[in-house]
Short mmCIF file of C-alpha atoms in Angstrom, two decimals:
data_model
loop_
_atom_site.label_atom_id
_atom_site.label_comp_id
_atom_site.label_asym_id
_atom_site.label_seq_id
_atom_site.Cartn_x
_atom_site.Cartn_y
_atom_site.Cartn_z
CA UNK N 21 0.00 0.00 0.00
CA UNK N 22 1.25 3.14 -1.01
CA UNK N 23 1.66 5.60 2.37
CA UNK N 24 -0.07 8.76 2.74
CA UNK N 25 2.07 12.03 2.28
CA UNK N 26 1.49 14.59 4.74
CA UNK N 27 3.04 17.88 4.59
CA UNK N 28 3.58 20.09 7.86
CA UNK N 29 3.30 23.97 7.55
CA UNK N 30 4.72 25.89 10.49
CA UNK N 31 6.42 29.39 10.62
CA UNK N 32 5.56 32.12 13.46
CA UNK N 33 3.02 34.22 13.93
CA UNK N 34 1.60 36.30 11.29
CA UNK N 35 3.97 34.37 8.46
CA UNK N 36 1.58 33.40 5.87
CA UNK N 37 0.45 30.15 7.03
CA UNK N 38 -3.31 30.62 6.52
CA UNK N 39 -2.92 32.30 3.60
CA UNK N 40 -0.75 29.04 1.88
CA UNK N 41 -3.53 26.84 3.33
CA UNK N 42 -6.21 28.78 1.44
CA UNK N 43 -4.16 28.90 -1.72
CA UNK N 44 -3.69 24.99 -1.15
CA UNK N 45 -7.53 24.22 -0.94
CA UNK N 46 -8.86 26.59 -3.61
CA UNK N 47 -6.42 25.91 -6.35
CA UNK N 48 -7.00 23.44 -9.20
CA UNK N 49 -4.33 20.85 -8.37
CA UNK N 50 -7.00 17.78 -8.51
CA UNK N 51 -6.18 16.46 -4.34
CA UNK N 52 -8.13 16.08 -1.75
CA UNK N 53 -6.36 16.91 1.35
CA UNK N 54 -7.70 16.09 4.72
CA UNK N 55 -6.35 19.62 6.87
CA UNK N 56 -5.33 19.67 10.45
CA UNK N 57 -5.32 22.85 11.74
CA UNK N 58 -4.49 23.80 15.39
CA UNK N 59 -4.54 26.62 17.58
CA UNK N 60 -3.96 27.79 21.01
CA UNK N 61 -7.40 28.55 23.08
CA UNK N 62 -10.91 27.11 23.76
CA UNK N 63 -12.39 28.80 20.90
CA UNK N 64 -10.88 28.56 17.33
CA UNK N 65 -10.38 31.26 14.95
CA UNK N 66 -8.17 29.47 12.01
CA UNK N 67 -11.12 27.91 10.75
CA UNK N 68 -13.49 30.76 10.70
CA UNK N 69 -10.13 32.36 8.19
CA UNK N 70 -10.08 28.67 6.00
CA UNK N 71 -12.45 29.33 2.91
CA UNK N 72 -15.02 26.98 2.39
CA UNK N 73 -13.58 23.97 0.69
CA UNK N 74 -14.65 20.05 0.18
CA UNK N 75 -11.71 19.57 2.18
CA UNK N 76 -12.61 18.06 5.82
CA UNK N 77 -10.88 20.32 8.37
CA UNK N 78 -9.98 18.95 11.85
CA UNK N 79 -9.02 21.51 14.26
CA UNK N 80 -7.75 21.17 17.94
CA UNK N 81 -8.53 23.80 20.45
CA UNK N 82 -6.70 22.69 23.72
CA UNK N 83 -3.05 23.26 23.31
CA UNK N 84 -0.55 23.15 21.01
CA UNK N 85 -0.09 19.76 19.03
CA UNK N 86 3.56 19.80 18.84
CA UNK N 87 3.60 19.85 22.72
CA UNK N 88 0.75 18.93 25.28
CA UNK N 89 -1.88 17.88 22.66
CA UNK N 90 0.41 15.15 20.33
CA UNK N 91 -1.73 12.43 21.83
CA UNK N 92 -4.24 14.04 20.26
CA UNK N 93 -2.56 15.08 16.62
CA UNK N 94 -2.20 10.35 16.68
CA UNK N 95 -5.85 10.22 17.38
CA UNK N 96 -7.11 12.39 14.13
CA UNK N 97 -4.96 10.64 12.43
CA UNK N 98 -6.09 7.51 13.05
CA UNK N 99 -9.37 8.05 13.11
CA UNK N 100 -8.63 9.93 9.33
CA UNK N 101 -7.19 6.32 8.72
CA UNK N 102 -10.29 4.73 9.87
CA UNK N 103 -12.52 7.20 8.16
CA UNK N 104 -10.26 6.48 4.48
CA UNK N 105 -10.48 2.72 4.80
CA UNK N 106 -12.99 2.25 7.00
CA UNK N 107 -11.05 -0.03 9.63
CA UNK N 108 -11.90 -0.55 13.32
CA UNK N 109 -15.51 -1.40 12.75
CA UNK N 110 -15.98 2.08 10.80
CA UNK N 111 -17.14 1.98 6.64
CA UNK N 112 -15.15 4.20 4.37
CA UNK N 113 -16.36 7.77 4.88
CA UNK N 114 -13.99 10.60 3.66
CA UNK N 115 -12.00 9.81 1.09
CA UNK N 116 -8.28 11.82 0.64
CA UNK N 117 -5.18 12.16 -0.99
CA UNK N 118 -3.07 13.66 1.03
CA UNK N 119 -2.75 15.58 4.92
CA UNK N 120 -1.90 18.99 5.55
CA UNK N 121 -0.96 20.41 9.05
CA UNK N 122 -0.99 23.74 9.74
CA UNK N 123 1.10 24.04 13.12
CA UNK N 124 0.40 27.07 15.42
CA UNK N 125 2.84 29.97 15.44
CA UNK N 126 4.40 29.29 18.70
CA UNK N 127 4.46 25.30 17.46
CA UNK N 128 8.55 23.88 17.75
CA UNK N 129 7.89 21.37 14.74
CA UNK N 130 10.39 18.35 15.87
CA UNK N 131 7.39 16.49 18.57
CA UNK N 132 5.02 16.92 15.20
CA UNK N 133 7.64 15.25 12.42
CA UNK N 134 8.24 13.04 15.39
CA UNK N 135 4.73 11.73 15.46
CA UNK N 136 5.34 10.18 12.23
CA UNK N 137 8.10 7.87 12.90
CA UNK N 138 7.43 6.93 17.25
CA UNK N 139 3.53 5.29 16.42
CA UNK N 140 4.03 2.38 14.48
CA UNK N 141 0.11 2.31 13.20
CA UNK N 142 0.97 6.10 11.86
CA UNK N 143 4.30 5.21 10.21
CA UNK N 144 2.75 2.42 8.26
CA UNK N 145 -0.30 4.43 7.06
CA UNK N 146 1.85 7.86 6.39
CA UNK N 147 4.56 9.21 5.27
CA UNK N 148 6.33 12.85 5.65
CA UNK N 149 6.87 14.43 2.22
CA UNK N 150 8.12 17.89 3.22
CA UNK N 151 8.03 20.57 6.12
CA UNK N 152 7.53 23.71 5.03
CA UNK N 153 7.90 27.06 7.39
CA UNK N 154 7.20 30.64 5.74
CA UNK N 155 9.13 33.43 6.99
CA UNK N 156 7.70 37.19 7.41
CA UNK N 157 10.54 38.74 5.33
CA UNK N 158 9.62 42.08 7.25
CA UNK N 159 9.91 40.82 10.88
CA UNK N 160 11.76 38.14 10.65
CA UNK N 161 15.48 39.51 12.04
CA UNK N 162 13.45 40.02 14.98
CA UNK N 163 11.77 37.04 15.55
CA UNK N 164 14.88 34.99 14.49
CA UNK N 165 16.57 37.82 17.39
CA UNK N 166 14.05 36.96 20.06
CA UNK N 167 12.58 33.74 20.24
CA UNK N 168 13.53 30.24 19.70
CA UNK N 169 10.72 28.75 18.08
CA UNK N 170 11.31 31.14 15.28
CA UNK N 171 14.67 29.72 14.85
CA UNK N 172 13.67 26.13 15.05
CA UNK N 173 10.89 26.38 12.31
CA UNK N 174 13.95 27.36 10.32
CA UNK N 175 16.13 24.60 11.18
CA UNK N 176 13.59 22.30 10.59
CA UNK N 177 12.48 23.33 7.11
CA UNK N 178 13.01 21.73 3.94
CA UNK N 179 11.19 24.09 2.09
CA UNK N 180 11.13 28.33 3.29
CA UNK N 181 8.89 30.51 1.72
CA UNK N 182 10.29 34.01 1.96
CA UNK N 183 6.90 35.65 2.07
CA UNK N 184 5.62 39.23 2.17
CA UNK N 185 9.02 40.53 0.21
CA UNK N 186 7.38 43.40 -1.52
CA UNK N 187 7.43 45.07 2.05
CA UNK N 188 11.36 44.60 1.95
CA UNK N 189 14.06 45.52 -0.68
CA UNK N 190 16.57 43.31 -2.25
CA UNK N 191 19.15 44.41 -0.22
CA UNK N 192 17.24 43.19 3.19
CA UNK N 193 16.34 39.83 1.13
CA UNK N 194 19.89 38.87 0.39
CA UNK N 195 21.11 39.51 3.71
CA UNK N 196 18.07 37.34 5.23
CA UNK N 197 18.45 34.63 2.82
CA UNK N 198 22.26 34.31 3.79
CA UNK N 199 21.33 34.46 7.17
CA UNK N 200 18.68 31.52 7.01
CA UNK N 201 21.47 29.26 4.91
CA UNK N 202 23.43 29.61 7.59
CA UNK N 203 21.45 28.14 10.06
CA UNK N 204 20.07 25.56 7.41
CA UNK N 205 21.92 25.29 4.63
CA UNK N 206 20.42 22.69 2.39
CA UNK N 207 16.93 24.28 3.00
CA UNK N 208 15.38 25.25 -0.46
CA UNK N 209 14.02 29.04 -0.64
CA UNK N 210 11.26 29.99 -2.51
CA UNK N 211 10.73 34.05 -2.37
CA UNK N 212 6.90 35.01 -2.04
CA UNK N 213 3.94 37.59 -1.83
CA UNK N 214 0.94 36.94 -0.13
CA UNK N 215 1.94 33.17 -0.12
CA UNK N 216 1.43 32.60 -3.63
CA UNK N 217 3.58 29.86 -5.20
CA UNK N 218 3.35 26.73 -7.83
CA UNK N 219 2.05 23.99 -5.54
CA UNK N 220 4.54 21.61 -8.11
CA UNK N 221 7.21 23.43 -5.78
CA UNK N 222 5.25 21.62 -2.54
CA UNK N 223 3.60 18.95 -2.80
CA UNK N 224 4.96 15.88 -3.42
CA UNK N 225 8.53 16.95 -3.75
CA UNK N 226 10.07 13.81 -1.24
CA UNK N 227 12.21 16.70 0.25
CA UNK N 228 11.96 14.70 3.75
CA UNK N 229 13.49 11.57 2.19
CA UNK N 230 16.95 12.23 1.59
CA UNK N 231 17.53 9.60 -1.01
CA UNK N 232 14.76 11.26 -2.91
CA UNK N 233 16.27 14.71 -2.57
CA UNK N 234 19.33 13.55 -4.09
CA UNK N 235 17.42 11.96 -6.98
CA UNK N 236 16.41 15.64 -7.84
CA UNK N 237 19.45 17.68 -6.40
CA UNK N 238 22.19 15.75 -6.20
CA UNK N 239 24.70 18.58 -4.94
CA UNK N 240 22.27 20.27 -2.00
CA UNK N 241 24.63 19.27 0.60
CA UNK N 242 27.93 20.85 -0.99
CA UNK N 243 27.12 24.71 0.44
CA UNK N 244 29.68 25.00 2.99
CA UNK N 245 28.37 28.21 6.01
CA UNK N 246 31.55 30.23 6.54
CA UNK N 247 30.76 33.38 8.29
CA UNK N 248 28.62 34.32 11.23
CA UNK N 249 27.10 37.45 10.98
CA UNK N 250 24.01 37.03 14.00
CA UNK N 251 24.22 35.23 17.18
CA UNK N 252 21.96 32.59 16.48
CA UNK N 253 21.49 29.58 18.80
CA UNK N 254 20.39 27.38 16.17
CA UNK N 255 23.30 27.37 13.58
CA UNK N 256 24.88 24.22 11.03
CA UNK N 257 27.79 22.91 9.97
CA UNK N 258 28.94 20.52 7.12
CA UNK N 259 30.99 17.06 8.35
CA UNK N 260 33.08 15.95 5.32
CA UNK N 261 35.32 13.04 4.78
CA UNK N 262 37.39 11.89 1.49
CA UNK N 263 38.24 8.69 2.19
CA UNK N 264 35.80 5.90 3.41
CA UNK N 265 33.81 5.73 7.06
CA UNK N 266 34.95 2.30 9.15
CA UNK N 267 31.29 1.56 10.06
CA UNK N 268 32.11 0.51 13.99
CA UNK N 269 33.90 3.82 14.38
CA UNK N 270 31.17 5.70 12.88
CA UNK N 271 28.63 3.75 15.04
CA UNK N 272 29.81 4.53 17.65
CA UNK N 273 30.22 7.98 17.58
CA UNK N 274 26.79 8.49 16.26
CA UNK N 275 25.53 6.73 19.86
CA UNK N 276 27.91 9.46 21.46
CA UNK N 277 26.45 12.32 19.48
CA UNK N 278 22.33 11.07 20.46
CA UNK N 279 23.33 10.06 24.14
CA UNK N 280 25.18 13.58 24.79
CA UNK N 281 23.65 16.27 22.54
CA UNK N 282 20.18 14.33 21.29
CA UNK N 283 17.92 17.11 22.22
CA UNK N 284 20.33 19.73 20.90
CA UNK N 285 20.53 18.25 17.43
CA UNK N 286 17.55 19.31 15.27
CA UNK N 287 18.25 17.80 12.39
CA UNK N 288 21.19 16.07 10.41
CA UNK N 289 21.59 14.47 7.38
CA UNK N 290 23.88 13.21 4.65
CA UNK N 291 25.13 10.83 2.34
CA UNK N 292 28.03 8.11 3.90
CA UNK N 293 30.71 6.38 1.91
CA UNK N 294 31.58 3.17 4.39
CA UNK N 295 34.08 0.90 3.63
CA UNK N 296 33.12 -2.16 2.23
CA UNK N 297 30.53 -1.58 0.31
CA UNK N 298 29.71 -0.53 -2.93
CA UNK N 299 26.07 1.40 -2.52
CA UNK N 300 25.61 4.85 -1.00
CA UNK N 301 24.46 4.80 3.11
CA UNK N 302 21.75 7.52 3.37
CA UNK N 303 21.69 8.67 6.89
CA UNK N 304 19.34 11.36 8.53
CA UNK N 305 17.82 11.84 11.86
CA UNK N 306 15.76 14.14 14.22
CA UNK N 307 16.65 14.45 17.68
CA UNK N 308 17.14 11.22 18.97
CA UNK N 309 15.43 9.30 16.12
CA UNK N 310 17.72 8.41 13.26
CA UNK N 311 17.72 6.23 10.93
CA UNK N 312 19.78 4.93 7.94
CA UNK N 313 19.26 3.18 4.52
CA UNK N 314 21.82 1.68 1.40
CA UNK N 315 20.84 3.83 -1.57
CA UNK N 316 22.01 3.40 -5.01
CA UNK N 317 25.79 2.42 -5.92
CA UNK N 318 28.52 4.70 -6.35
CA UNK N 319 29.16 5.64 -9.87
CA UNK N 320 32.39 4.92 -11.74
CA UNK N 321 33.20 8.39 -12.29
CA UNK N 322 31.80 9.65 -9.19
CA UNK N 323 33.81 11.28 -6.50
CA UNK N 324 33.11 9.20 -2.98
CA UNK N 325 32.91 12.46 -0.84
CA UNK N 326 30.96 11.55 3.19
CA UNK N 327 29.06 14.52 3.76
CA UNK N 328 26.62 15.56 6.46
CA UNK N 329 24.92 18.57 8.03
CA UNK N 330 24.57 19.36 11.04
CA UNK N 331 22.04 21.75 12.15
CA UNK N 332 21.77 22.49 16.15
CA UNK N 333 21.66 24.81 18.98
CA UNK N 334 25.17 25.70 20.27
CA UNK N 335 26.83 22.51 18.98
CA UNK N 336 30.60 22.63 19.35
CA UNK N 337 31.73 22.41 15.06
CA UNK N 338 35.55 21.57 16.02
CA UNK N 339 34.61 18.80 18.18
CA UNK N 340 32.04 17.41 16.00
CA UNK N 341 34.61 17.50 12.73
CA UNK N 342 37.65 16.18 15.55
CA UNK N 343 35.33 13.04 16.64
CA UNK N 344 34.50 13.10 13.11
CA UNK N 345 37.64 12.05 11.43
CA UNK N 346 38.51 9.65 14.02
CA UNK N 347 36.05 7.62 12.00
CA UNK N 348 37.91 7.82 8.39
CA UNK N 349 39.73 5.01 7.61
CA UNK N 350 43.73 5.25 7.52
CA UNK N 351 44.05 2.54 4.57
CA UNK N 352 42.18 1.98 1.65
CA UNK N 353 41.71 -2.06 0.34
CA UNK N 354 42.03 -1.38 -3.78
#
């Protein structure tokens, strides 16, 4: 059975997201897409905003579902599962292509991806195709200045829409772009007004699946941060080797990295060359969740470069690279 995509959309207050959600459910791009939409407070308000649509909108009014209310974010979604194939005693009601979340503005998006991947009836039924966190061009040096959450939408993207730019010009849209790329810096940025942007560049892109992401964009990971020009918590670095990975090495330092700075890594992903074997090791994780799989084999005339990035809150970069190439081998078998 082919998985469900779901697509998360989270960025702070007053970034667009409503505005994207409308644009998703009124334009002709031939889905249906069951919504999520959640808010802080007894009564809502995002709904009253979301235009009428055939869509089925579930909303959540007593916290925030990345936090206090994930219980809750499982149930909908498995009672969405029951409702699509009509399982635990329920007949098919609500039919749907695909799920959209739309995470409040205070939302830290890591609990929500982690949903996905800790419930074993929600990983087999769905599967993350992208996060996607707009950024109010206009405020967002000050939100990025001031408050964490802002910062961790970032780190967490795979997709940023720059939105509201015609309030900024170029000059303050370069500088925030480089700013962003260095605290993600294979995110993919996609300048916008008024949230308005081919949903080809969205939906269904696999931009959560590294393997896929290299399919499309082979060299995403090669942009290498060099200068700081804000004091951002949430920052990343590139890890790069030359010569093959010995696996046990590598291994173990990964267990090092979860047990001692888990909560402080947001994201990190890359492609591994390990000696001994011929295919590609994707690797990516969140947190303390990680995972990896053998991809394709190496081409003959490709260069067998280890690369991953790192993206965290005050993570030590010479002590990462140091423990880093402890794990390269000395010797190459030919």
């Amino acid at each position: 059975m082919e998985r469900i995509p779901v697509t998360i959309l989270t960025g702070f207050l007053g970034s667009g997201k409503t505005t994207l959600l409308n644009h998703l459910l009124t334009a002709d791009h031939g889905e249906r897409i069951a919504v999520i939409v959640n808010e802080f407070g007894e009564v809502g308000i995002d709904n009253q905003l979301v235009v009428g649509a055939e869509e089925e909108i579930f909303e959540m009014n007593n916290g925030c579902i990345c936090c206090t209310v994930r219980g809750d974010l499982i149930r909908v979604l498995t009672d969405l599962i029951a409702a699509k194939f009509g399982t635990n005693g329920r007949k098919g009601e609500v039919d749907f292509d695909r799920v959209v979340i739309e995470t409040t503005g205070l939302a830290e998006p890591a609990p929500v991806i982690q949903s996905f991947f800790v419930d074993e009836a929600i990983a087999m039924f769905y599967q993350m195709d992208s996060v996607i966190t707009l950024v109010d061009a206009k405020h967002a040096n000050q939100q990025l200045d001031q408050t964490h959450e802002a910062q961790e939408q970032v780190a967490f993207a795979d997709i940023i829409l720059l939105n509201k730019i015609d309030l900024v010009n170029n000059k303050e849209v370069q500088a925030l772009e480089k700013r962003i790329r260095l605290m993600n810096p294979s995110v993919k940025i996609f300048r916008t007004k008024n949230a308005q942007i081919d949903l080809e560049h969205i939906l269904s892109i696999h931009a959560f699946e590294l393997d896929k992401k290299l399919e499309v964009d082979p060299g995403f990971l090669t942009e290498d941060p060099n200068d700081h020009e804000h004091d951002d918590h949430v920052t990343s670095f590139v890890l790069r080797a030359n010569r093959p990975l010995h696996l046990e090495k590598l291994e173990k330092l990964v267990n090092h990295w979860i047990r001692d700075f888990g909560t402080d890594m947001y994201r990190y992903k890359g492609i591994l060359n390990i000696q001994g074997t011929e295919r590609k090791v994707i690797f990516q994780g969140i947190h303390m969740l990680f995972a990896s799989t053998m991809d394709r084999k190496w081409k003959d005339n490709e260069e067998r470069i280890s690369e991953i990035v790192i993206i965290g809150k005050d993570l030590d970069q010479e002590q990462f690279e140091t423990q880093f190439t402890e794990c390269v081998e000395e010797t190459l078998s030919n």
